[in-house]
Amino acid sequence: DVWSTTSSSKSSSCTSSLVSSLSSSLSLSSSSSSSSSEGGYSNKGTGGGSVWAPWTNANTTHYPSTVNGLNQEIEDFVQWVSPTAEERMMREDVLSRISSVVKDLWPQARVEVIGSYKTELCVPTSDIDLVIFGVSLHSSDLYPLFVLSSALETSVSTRVKVITTAKVPIIKLKDSKSSCSVDIAFEVTTGLENTKIVASLLETYPLLKPLTLVIKYYLKLKGLNDTWCGGIGSYTLVLLIISFLQNKTKLKGQDTNETENLAHLLLGFLEFYSRKFDYTELVISVKDCCYHNKKSKNWFNDNCPDLLSVEDPHNPEIDVGYASFQISEVKKAFEDAFTKLTNAIKKQQQSYLSHVVYSSSYVKGCRDKIKSVYGSSSRRNSTEYCPKKRNWNKNSAQQGKRRPKNRQYPPMRKKFRRR
């Protein structure tokens, strides 16, 4: 591994250049803003429609007309997007019901939570990732997946699917009670290792969590947050943010000041990975706090030279960024967000983040359902939303196929048996 000469030529701090470029355009007058009765600004979006920002404080008329205003709004957004008490209760309930089914099948099994639910980097629509140990000898064994999927169909969800064509076979289901999506795998240790690495990085870099939540939510709205579709997964995104904090900031993500707060770091991250980072030559190494050369690691792809390359801190020989084959679309998304946010600051808008993120009807629907199910103790243990098997008993009054008595039907043709 060698140091790249390209990275040294670009070693100037992104945040310092960003502050100097915006300092002349941030002395703007404050304007009045209209707020919703529930809190949140309603700004004009790019398409002319109104965009609601529910993370804004109803008692706040406007944010300051500086980068500090964007910093304040990021703090409010992180508080809004973080799991509520009902959402935490929902995830614990889903985990408890699935664990109960697993224990009934295999008493010796162990259910482990991995991913964003474990590290608390989940957004309102994030799924739950589980790994089951102590059932089979290898993760490629498909028999436990079909056994568990059949058991889950009768108690947890009616929408269960076993995906055997993936690199790691998994069970995908949608909980009938909470509509939460769940992914279940068997005997896979990489998820546990990655979760431990992220948890350790969150303790070392306090600013990692708010930056991850904002960028992850933005990529989710763009449909670029999943490696299944070529986007950037949560684990890869965390490594990108850590690498930026290690190499392109002065405080290394440990603290904030007037020139390096959350707003400066967010804009600097978007600008760096959309305009300055050399995807053709460089490999991101969080473990070594530097950049390596692709050709020196034999990771250069002649067919796709611009692919993202990121070392796995647990195993530097693994490229976790290789699956992000839509990195060009991710770069465009970062460029679009950077341009809109910088223009919003210059023009003194009522809400800065509402130009790039919003609360969709799907997010609102998910949160409303979770609140209605888990909001009160009287319905907390209710089985109203649990799946019910269809009753095929002919004598059942709920059969639904019996002909009403008072309805007139046309006479039926008699069928004659041919002699």
Coordinates of C-alpha atoms in Angstrom, one line a residue:
D1 CA 0.0 0.0 0.0
V2 CA 1.3 3.4 -0.9
W3 CA 0.2 7.0 -0.3
S4 CA -1.4 8.5 -3.3
T5 CA 0.1 11.7 -4.8
T6 CA -3.4 12.7 -5.8
S7 CA -4.6 12.9 -2.3
S8 CA -1.7 15.1 -1.2
S9 CA -2.5 17.7 -3.9
K10 CA -6.0 17.9 -2.5
S11 CA -5.1 17.9 1.2
S12 CA -6.4 21.4 1.8
S13 CA -9.4 21.5 4.1
C14 CA -12.8 21.5 2.5
T15 CA -14.4 23.3 5.4
S16 CA -12.0 26.2 5.5
S17 CA -12.5 26.9 1.8
L18 CA -16.3 26.6 2.2
V19 CA -16.4 29.1 5.0
S20 CA -14.3 31.7 3.0
S21 CA -16.6 31.3 -0.1
L22 CA -19.8 31.8 1.9
S23 CA -18.6 34.5 4.3
S24 CA -19.4 37.3 1.9
S25 CA -22.9 36.2 1.2
L26 CA -24.3 35.4 4.7
S27 CA -25.2 38.9 5.9
L28 CA -28.8 38.7 5.0
S29 CA -31.9 40.1 6.7
S30 CA -34.3 37.8 8.5
S31 CA -37.8 37.3 7.1
S32 CA -41.0 36.2 8.6
S33 CA -42.1 32.6 8.3
S34 CA -45.4 30.7 8.4
S35 CA -45.5 27.7 10.7
S36 CA -47.8 24.8 10.8
S37 CA -50.0 24.2 13.8
E38 CA -48.0 21.1 14.5
G39 CA -44.7 22.8 14.0
G40 CA -42.8 23.0 10.7
Y41 CA -42.3 25.4 7.8
S42 CA -44.1 25.1 4.5
N43 CA -41.7 26.2 1.8
K44 CA -41.9 26.2 -2.0
G45 CA -40.2 23.1 -3.4
T46 CA -38.4 22.9 -6.7
G47 CA -41.5 21.7 -8.4
G48 CA -43.6 24.6 -7.1
G49 CA -45.4 22.6 -4.4
S50 CA -45.1 23.1 -0.7
V51 CA -42.7 21.1 1.4
W52 CA -43.4 20.6 5.0
A53 CA -40.5 20.4 7.5
P54 CA -42.0 18.8 10.6
W55 CA -38.6 18.9 12.4
T56 CA -38.8 22.7 12.8
N57 CA -39.9 24.2 16.1
A58 CA -43.3 25.7 16.1
N59 CA -42.2 28.4 18.5
T60 CA -39.3 29.4 16.3
T61 CA -40.2 32.0 13.7
H62 CA -37.0 31.5 11.6
Y63 CA -33.5 30.2 11.7
P64 CA -30.6 32.6 11.7
S65 CA -29.5 33.8 8.3
T66 CA -26.0 32.2 8.6
V67 CA -24.4 28.8 8.5
N68 CA -25.3 28.6 12.2
G69 CA -28.9 28.6 11.2
L70 CA -28.4 25.5 9.1
N71 CA -26.5 24.0 12.1
Q72 CA -29.4 24.6 14.4
E73 CA -31.8 23.1 11.9
I74 CA -29.6 20.0 11.5
E75 CA -29.9 19.5 15.3
D76 CA -33.7 19.8 15.2
F77 CA -33.8 17.4 12.2
V78 CA -31.7 14.8 14.1
Q79 CA -34.0 15.0 17.0
W80 CA -37.1 14.5 14.7
V81 CA -35.6 11.6 12.7
S82 CA -34.4 9.7 15.7
P83 CA -36.6 6.9 17.0
T84 CA -39.5 7.9 19.2
A85 CA -40.6 6.0 22.4
E86 CA -43.3 4.2 20.4
E87 CA -40.8 3.2 17.7
R88 CA -38.4 1.8 20.2
M89 CA -41.2 -0.1 21.8
M90 CA -42.3 -1.4 18.4
R91 CA -38.9 -2.7 17.5
E92 CA -38.5 -4.4 20.9
D93 CA -41.9 -6.0 20.4
V94 CA -41.0 -7.3 16.9
L95 CA -37.8 -8.7 18.2
S96 CA -39.5 -10.4 21.1
R97 CA -42.1 -12.1 19.0
I98 CA -39.6 -13.3 16.4
S99 CA -37.3 -14.6 19.2
S100 CA -40.2 -16.5 20.7
V101 CA -40.8 -18.3 17.4
V102 CA -37.1 -19.1 17.0
K103 CA -36.9 -20.5 20.6
D104 CA -39.9 -22.7 20.0
L105 CA -38.2 -24.2 17.0
W106 CA -34.6 -24.3 18.3
P107 CA -34.3 -23.8 22.1
Q108 CA -30.5 -23.6 21.8
A109 CA -30.6 -20.9 19.1
R110 CA -29.3 -17.3 19.8
V111 CA -30.9 -14.3 18.1
E112 CA -28.5 -11.3 17.6
V113 CA -29.5 -7.8 16.5
I114 CA -27.2 -6.1 14.0
G115 CA -27.2 -3.0 11.8
S116 CA -28.8 0.4 12.4
Y117 CA -31.2 -0.8 15.0
K118 CA -28.3 -1.9 17.2
T119 CA -26.2 1.2 16.6
E120 CA -29.2 3.6 16.8
L121 CA -28.5 4.9 13.4
C122 CA -32.0 4.0 12.1
V123 CA -34.4 6.4 10.5
P124 CA -38.2 6.0 10.8
T125 CA -38.5 3.5 7.9
S126 CA -35.4 1.5 8.6
D127 CA -35.7 -2.3 8.8
I128 CA -34.5 -4.7 11.5
D129 CA -31.6 -7.0 10.7
L130 CA -31.3 -10.2 12.7
V131 CA -28.8 -13.1 12.7
I132 CA -29.6 -16.5 14.2
F133 CA -26.7 -18.6 15.5
G134 CA -26.6 -22.2 16.8
V135 CA -29.0 -23.8 14.3
S136 CA -26.9 -24.8 11.2
L137 CA -23.3 -25.3 10.5
H138 CA -23.1 -22.9 7.6
S139 CA -24.9 -19.8 6.3
S140 CA -25.6 -21.5 3.0
D141 CA -27.8 -24.1 4.6
L142 CA -31.3 -23.3 3.3
Y143 CA -33.4 -25.7 5.4
P144 CA -33.6 -23.5 8.5
L145 CA -34.8 -20.6 6.4
F146 CA -37.8 -22.4 5.0
V147 CA -38.6 -23.9 8.5
L148 CA -38.6 -20.5 10.1
S149 CA -40.4 -18.8 7.3
S150 CA -43.3 -21.3 7.6
A151 CA -43.5 -20.7 11.4
L152 CA -43.4 -16.9 11.0
E153 CA -46.3 -17.0 8.5
T154 CA -48.6 -18.3 11.2
S155 CA -47.6 -15.9 14.0
V156 CA -45.8 -12.8 12.9
S157 CA -46.4 -12.0 9.2
T158 CA -48.3 -13.2 6.2
R159 CA -45.8 -11.6 3.8
V160 CA -42.7 -13.8 4.2
K161 CA -40.2 -14.4 1.4
V162 CA -37.1 -16.6 1.3
I163 CA -34.4 -15.2 -0.9
T164 CA -31.9 -17.9 -1.9
T165 CA -30.3 -16.1 -4.8
A166 CA -28.5 -13.5 -2.7
K167 CA -24.9 -13.9 -1.7
V168 CA -26.2 -14.5 1.9
P169 CA -29.6 -16.3 1.8
I170 CA -32.1 -14.4 4.0
I171 CA -35.7 -14.2 5.0
K172 CA -37.5 -11.0 4.3
L173 CA -40.8 -10.3 6.0
K174 CA -43.1 -7.4 6.9
D175 CA -44.6 -7.5 10.3
S176 CA -48.4 -7.5 10.2
K177 CA -48.7 -5.6 13.4
S178 CA -46.3 -2.7 12.9
S179 CA -45.6 -2.9 9.1
C180 CA -41.8 -3.0 10.0
S181 CA -39.6 -4.8 7.5
V182 CA -37.2 -7.5 8.9
D183 CA -34.3 -9.3 7.4
I184 CA -33.1 -12.6 9.0
A185 CA -30.0 -14.6 8.2
F186 CA -28.3 -17.6 9.7
E187 CA -24.7 -18.1 11.0
V188 CA -23.3 -14.9 9.4
T189 CA -20.6 -13.3 11.5
T190 CA -19.7 -10.3 9.3
G191 CA -22.8 -8.4 10.4
L192 CA -21.8 -8.7 14.1
E193 CA -18.3 -7.6 13.3
N194 CA -19.4 -4.5 11.3
T195 CA -21.9 -3.5 14.0
K196 CA -19.1 -3.6 16.7
I197 CA -16.9 -1.5 14.5
V198 CA -19.6 1.1 14.0
A199 CA -20.4 1.2 17.7
S200 CA -16.7 1.8 18.4
L201 CA -16.5 4.6 15.9
L202 CA -19.6 6.3 17.3
E203 CA -17.9 6.5 20.7
T204 CA -14.7 7.9 19.1
Y205 CA -16.4 10.4 16.9
P206 CA -19.4 12.2 18.6
L207 CA -20.4 14.0 15.4
L208 CA -20.7 10.8 13.4
K209 CA -24.3 10.1 14.4
P210 CA -26.0 13.4 13.4
L211 CA -24.1 13.5 10.1
T212 CA -25.0 9.9 9.3
L213 CA -28.7 10.4 10.1
V214 CA -29.0 13.4 7.8
I215 CA -27.1 11.9 4.9
K216 CA -28.7 8.4 5.3
Y217 CA -32.2 9.9 5.3
Y218 CA -31.4 12.0 2.2
L219 CA -30.0 8.9 0.3
K220 CA -33.1 6.9 1.3
L221 CA -35.4 9.5 -0.3
K222 CA -33.3 9.3 -3.4
G223 CA -33.4 5.5 -3.4
L224 CA -29.6 5.2 -3.1
N225 CA -29.3 3.9 0.4
D226 CA -29.2 0.2 -0.3
T227 CA -26.3 -1.8 -1.9
W228 CA -29.0 -4.2 -3.4
C229 CA -29.7 -1.4 -5.9
G230 CA -26.1 -0.2 -6.2
G231 CA -26.4 2.6 -3.6
I232 CA -24.4 3.2 -0.5
G233 CA -25.3 1.1 2.5
S234 CA -25.2 2.4 6.1
Y235 CA -21.8 0.7 6.9
T236 CA -20.1 2.1 3.8
L237 CA -21.6 5.6 4.5
V238 CA -20.2 5.5 8.0
L239 CA -16.7 4.7 6.6
L240 CA -17.0 7.6 4.1
I241 CA -17.9 10.1 6.9
I242 CA -15.1 8.8 9.2
S243 CA -12.6 9.1 6.4
F244 CA -13.7 12.7 5.7
L245 CA -13.4 13.6 9.4
Q246 CA -10.0 12.0 9.6
N247 CA -8.4 13.6 6.6
K248 CA -10.3 16.8 5.8
T249 CA -11.1 18.4 9.1
K250 CA -9.0 20.0 11.8
L251 CA -11.0 18.8 14.8
K252 CA -11.4 15.3 13.4
G253 CA -15.1 15.2 14.4
Q254 CA -14.3 15.4 18.1
D255 CA -15.8 18.8 18.7
T256 CA -17.3 21.9 17.0
N257 CA -16.4 25.5 16.8
E258 CA -17.3 28.5 14.7
T259 CA -15.7 27.2 11.6
E260 CA -16.4 23.5 12.0
N261 CA -20.0 22.8 13.2
L262 CA -22.5 20.3 11.8
A263 CA -23.4 22.6 8.9
H264 CA -19.8 23.1 7.8
L265 CA -19.1 19.3 8.1
L266 CA -22.3 18.4 6.1
L267 CA -21.5 20.9 3.3
G268 CA -17.9 19.9 3.3
F269 CA -18.8 16.2 3.0
L270 CA -21.2 16.8 0.1
E271 CA -18.7 19.0 -1.7
F272 CA -15.7 16.7 -1.2
Y273 CA -17.4 13.5 -2.4
S274 CA -19.2 15.2 -5.3
R275 CA -16.3 17.4 -6.7
K276 CA -12.9 16.6 -5.1
F277 CA -12.5 12.9 -4.3
D278 CA -10.7 10.9 -7.0
Y279 CA -12.7 7.7 -7.4
T280 CA -10.5 6.4 -10.2
E281 CA -7.2 6.4 -8.2
L282 CA -8.0 6.3 -4.5
V283 CA -9.0 3.7 -1.9
I284 CA -10.4 4.9 1.4
S285 CA -8.7 3.4 4.4
V286 CA -10.3 4.2 7.8
K287 CA -8.0 1.9 9.6
D288 CA -4.8 3.7 8.4
C289 CA -6.5 7.2 8.3
C290 CA -5.3 7.7 4.8
Y291 CA -5.9 6.9 1.1
H292 CA -4.3 4.1 -0.8
N293 CA -3.8 3.6 -4.5
K294 CA -6.2 1.2 -6.3
K295 CA -3.6 -0.3 -8.6
S296 CA -1.3 -1.1 -5.7
K297 CA -4.1 -3.1 -4.1
N298 CA -5.1 -4.6 -7.4
W299 CA -8.6 -3.2 -7.1
F300 CA -8.7 -1.1 -10.3
N301 CA -11.5 -2.2 -12.6
D302 CA -10.8 -1.4 -16.3
N303 CA -14.5 -1.7 -17.2
C304 CA -15.6 0.6 -14.3
P305 CA -12.7 2.7 -13.3
D306 CA -14.8 5.1 -11.2
L307 CA -16.1 2.5 -8.8
L308 CA -16.0 3.4 -5.1
S309 CA -13.3 1.5 -3.2
V310 CA -13.4 1.3 0.6
E311 CA -11.3 -0.9 2.9
D312 CA -13.1 -2.9 5.5
P313 CA -11.5 -2.0 8.8
H314 CA -11.9 -5.5 10.1
N315 CA -10.4 -7.1 6.9
P316 CA -8.5 -4.6 4.7
E317 CA -8.5 -7.2 1.9
I318 CA -12.3 -6.7 1.4
D319 CA -13.6 -3.8 -0.6
V320 CA -17.0 -2.9 0.9
G321 CA -17.6 -0.1 -1.7
Y322 CA -17.4 -2.5 -4.7
A323 CA -21.2 -3.2 -4.5
S324 CA -22.1 0.5 -4.9
F325 CA -22.1 0.4 -8.7
Q326 CA -24.4 3.4 -8.9
I327 CA -21.8 5.7 -7.4
S328 CA -22.2 8.1 -10.3
E329 CA -25.8 8.7 -9.3
V330 CA -24.7 9.1 -5.7
K331 CA -22.2 11.8 -6.8
K332 CA -25.0 13.6 -8.6
A333 CA -27.2 13.4 -5.5
F334 CA -24.4 14.9 -3.3
E335 CA -23.8 17.6 -5.9
D336 CA -27.5 18.5 -6.0
A337 CA -27.7 18.7 -2.2
F338 CA -24.6 20.8 -1.9
T339 CA -25.8 23.3 -4.6
K340 CA -29.3 23.6 -3.1
L341 CA -28.1 24.1 0.5
T342 CA -25.5 26.7 -0.4
N343 CA -28.1 28.6 -2.5
A344 CA -30.6 28.4 0.2
I345 CA -28.2 29.9 2.7
K346 CA -27.3 32.8 0.3
K347 CA -31.0 33.6 -0.4
Q348 CA -32.2 33.5 3.2
Q349 CA -34.9 30.8 3.2
Q350 CA -37.2 29.9 6.0
S351 CA -35.9 26.3 6.2
Y352 CA -32.7 25.2 4.6
L353 CA -32.9 21.4 4.9
S354 CA -36.4 21.3 3.4
H355 CA -34.8 22.0 0.0
V356 CA -33.2 18.5 0.1
V357 CA -35.1 16.4 2.6
Y358 CA -38.8 16.2 3.5
S359 CA -41.3 14.1 5.4
S360 CA -43.0 11.8 2.9
S361 CA -46.5 10.5 3.2
Y362 CA -45.0 7.0 3.6
V363 CA -43.0 8.1 6.7
K364 CA -45.9 9.9 8.2
G365 CA -48.1 6.9 7.6
C366 CA -45.6 4.5 9.2
R367 CA -45.2 6.8 12.3
D368 CA -49.0 7.3 12.6
K369 CA -49.6 3.5 12.6
I370 CA -46.9 2.8 15.1
K371 CA -48.2 5.6 17.4
S372 CA -51.8 4.2 17.1
V373 CA -50.6 0.7 18.0
Y374 CA -48.0 1.3 20.6
G375 CA -49.1 4.7 21.9
S376 CA -51.3 3.4 24.7
S377 CA -50.8 0.5 27.1
S378 CA -54.4 -0.7 26.4
R379 CA -53.4 -1.6 22.8
R380 CA -49.8 -2.5 23.4
N381 CA -50.4 -6.2 23.8
S382 CA -53.4 -6.4 21.5
T383 CA -53.5 -9.1 18.8
E384 CA -55.7 -7.0 16.5
Y385 CA -52.9 -6.6 13.9
C386 CA -51.6 -10.1 14.1
P387 CA -52.2 -12.2 11.0
K388 CA -55.2 -14.5 11.1
K389 CA -55.3 -17.8 9.2
R390 CA -58.3 -18.1 6.9
N391 CA -61.0 -20.3 8.2
W392 CA -62.0 -22.8 5.5
N393 CA -64.5 -24.7 7.6
K394 CA -67.8 -25.0 5.6
N395 CA -69.9 -24.6 8.8
S396 CA -68.2 -21.4 9.7
A397 CA -70.3 -18.3 9.6
Q398 CA -67.3 -16.2 8.6
Q399 CA -66.7 -18.2 5.4
G400 CA -67.7 -15.2 3.3
K401 CA -68.8 -17.4 0.3
R402 CA -72.3 -18.3 1.4
R403 CA -75.1 -17.0 -0.7
P404 CA -77.5 -14.4 1.0
K405 CA -80.9 -15.8 1.6
N406 CA -82.9 -12.8 0.3
R407 CA -81.1 -12.4 -3.0
Q408 CA -82.6 -13.7 -6.2
Y409 CA -80.4 -15.7 -8.4
P410 CA -81.0 -16.9 -12.0
P411 CA -81.9 -20.5 -12.4
M412 CA -78.9 -22.8 -12.8
R413 CA -78.6 -25.1 -15.8
K414 CA -79.0 -28.7 -15.2
K415 CA -76.0 -30.8 -16.1
F416 CA -76.8 -34.1 -17.8
R417 CA -74.3 -36.9 -17.8
R418 CA -73.6 -38.2 -21.3
R419 CA -74.5 -41.8 -21.7

